[in-house]
GROMACS .gro file of C-alpha atoms in nm:
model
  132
    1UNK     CA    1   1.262  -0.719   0.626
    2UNK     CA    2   1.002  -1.012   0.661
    3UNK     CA    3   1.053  -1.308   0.533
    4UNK     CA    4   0.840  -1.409   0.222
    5UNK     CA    5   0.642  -1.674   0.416
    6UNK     CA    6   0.524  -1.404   0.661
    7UNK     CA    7   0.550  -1.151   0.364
    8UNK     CA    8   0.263  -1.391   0.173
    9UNK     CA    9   0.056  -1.469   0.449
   10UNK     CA   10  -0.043  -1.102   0.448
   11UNK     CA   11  -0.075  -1.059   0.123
   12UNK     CA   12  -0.308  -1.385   0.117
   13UNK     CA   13  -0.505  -1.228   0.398
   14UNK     CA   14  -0.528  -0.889   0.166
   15UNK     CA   15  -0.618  -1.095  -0.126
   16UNK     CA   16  -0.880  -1.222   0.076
   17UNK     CA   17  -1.009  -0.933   0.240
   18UNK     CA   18  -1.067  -0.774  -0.094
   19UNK     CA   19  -1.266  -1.057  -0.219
   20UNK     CA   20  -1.519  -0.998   0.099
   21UNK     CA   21  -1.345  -1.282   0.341
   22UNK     CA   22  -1.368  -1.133   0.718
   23UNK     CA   23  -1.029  -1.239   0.842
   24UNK     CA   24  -0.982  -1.402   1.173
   25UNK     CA   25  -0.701  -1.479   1.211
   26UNK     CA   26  -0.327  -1.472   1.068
   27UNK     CA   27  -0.080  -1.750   1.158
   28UNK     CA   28  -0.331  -1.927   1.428
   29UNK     CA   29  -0.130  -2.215   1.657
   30UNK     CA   30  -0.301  -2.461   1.837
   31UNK     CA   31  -0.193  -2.786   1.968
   32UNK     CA   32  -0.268  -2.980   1.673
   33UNK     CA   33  -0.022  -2.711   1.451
   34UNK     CA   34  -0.090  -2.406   1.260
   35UNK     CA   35  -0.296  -2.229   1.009
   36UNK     CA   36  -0.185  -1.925   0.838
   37UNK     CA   37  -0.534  -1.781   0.769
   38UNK     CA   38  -0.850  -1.781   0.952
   39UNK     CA   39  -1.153  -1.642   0.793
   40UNK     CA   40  -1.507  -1.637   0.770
   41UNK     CA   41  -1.646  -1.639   0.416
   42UNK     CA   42  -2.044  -1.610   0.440
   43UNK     CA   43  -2.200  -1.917   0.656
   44UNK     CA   44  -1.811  -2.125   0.638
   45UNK     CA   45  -1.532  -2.063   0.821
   46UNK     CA   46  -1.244  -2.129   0.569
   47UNK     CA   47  -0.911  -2.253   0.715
   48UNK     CA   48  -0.679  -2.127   0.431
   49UNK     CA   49  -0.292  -2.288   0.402
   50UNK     CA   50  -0.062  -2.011   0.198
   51UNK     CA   51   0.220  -2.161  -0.007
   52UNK     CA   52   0.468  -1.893  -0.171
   53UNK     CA   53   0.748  -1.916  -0.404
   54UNK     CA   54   0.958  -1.669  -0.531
   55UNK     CA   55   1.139  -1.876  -0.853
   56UNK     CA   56   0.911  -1.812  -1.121
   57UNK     CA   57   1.106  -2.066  -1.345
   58UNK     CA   58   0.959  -2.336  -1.139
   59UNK     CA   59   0.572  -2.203  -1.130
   60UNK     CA   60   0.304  -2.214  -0.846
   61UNK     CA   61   0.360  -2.375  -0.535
   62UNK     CA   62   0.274  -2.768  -0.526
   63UNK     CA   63  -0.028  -2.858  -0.401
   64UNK     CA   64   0.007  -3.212  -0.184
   65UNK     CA   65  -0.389  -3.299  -0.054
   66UNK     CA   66  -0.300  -3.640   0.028
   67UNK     CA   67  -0.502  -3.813   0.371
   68UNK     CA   68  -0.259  -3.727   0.577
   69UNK     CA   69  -0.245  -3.306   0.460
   70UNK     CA   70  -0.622  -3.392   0.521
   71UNK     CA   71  -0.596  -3.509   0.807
   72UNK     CA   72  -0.359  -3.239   0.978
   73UNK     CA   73  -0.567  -3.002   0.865
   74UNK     CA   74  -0.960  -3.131   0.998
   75UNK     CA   75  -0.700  -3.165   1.343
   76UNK     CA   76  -0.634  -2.817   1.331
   77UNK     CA   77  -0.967  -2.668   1.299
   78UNK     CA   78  -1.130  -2.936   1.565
   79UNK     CA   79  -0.846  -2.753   1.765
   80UNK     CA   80  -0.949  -2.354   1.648
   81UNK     CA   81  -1.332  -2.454   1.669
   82UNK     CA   82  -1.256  -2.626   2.057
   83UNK     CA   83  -1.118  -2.313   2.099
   84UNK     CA   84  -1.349  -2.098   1.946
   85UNK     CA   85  -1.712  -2.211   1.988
   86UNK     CA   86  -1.865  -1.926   1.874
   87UNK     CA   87  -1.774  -2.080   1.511
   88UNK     CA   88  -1.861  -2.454   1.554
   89UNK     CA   89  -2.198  -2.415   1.412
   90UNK     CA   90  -2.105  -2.313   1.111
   91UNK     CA   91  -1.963  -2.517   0.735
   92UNK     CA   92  -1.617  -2.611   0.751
   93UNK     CA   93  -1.350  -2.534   0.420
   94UNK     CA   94  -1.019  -2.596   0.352
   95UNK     CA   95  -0.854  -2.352   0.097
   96UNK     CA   96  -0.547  -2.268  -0.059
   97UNK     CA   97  -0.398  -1.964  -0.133
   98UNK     CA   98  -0.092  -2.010  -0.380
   99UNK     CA   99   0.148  -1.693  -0.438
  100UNK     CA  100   0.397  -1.686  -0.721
  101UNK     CA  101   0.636  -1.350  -0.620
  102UNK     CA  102   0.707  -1.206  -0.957
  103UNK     CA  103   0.893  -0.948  -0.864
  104UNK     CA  104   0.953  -0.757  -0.516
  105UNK     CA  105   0.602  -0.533  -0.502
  106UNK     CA  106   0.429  -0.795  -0.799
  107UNK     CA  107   0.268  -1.132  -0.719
  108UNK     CA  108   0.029  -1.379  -0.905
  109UNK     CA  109  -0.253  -1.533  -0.649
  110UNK     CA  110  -0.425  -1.824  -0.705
  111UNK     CA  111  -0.718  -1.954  -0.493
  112UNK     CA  112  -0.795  -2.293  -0.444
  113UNK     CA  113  -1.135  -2.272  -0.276
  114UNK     CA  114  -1.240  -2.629  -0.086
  115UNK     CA  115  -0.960  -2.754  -0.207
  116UNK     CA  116  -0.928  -3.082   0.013
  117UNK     CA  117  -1.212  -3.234  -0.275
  118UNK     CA  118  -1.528  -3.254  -0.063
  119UNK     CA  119  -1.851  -3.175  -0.271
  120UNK     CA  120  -1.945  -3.077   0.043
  121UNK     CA  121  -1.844  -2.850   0.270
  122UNK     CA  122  -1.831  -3.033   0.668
  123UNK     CA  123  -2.141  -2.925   0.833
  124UNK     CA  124  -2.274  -2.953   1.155
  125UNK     CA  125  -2.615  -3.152   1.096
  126UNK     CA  126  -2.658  -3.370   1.355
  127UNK     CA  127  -2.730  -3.200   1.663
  128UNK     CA  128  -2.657  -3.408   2.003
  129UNK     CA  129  -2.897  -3.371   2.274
  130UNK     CA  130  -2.826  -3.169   2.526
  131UNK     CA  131  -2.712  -3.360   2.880
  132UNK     CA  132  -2.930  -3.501   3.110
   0.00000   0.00000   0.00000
C-alpha cells in the first residue's frame, strides 16, 4: 500500500483536476528540491505543496509561509521554469493543498490558492532585449 504522502499527492492532483487544473506534473525534483504538484490553471502555472494528516483530533495540516518556505519555493520553480521554458512566460502561484484523511476512502481538502500572500501573482513584465 502507498504511503499517505504519496496517497495525498494524488488525491490533491484529482482534487485539482476536477476543479479544471491541467496537471503537469506529480512529485517534480529539481536541483533546488521538490514540488508535489505541477499544474497549469488558466494563464498561471501553480506550484502546489500537499500537506496530509491522518489524526483528525489535531485538524488540518499547519501552514508555515515564513521567507524562507518562500524562498525554497520561488527556487524551485526558477528550477522547473529553467527547465521548462515553454512555461516561463506565463504568472507564477504558489498554492496549498491541505488533506485531513477522515477515514481510509474519506478526506476533507482544503485549497489555499496564492497562498505565499502576494496580491499579485509573479509575472513576467519586463521583457529583456534580445542579444546583440
Amino acid at each position: 500500500m502507498r504511503d499517505l504522502k504519496t496517497r495525498g499527492t494524488m488525491a490533491a492532483s484529482r482534487f485539482l483536476s476536477q476543479r479544471g487544473y491541467e496537471v503537469l506534473e506529480e512529485n517534480w525534483q529539481g536541483g533546488a528540491g521538490k514540488c508535489e504538484v505541477v499544474a497549469l490553471d488558466g494563464d498561471a502555472i501553480v506550484f502546489v505543496e500537499v500537506k496530509v494528516r491522518s489524526d483528525a483530533r489535531k485538524g488540518f495540516p499547519a501552514e508555515r509561509n515564513g521567507a524562507s518556505k518562500r524562498a525554497s519555493r520561488e527556487a524551485i520553480a526558477i528550477d522547473y521554469l529553467t527547465r521548462h521554458p515553454e512555461h516561463v512566460d506565463m504568472g507564477v502561484r504558489f498554492d496549498v493543498v491541505s488533506i485531513l484523511v477522515t477515514n481510509p476512502d474519506r478526506a476533507l481538502v482544503r485549497h489555499h490558492i496564492n497562498c505565499m500572500g502576494a496580491s499579485e501573482l509573479m509575472r513576467p513584465d519586463i521583457a529583456l532585449p534580445e542579444a546583440a
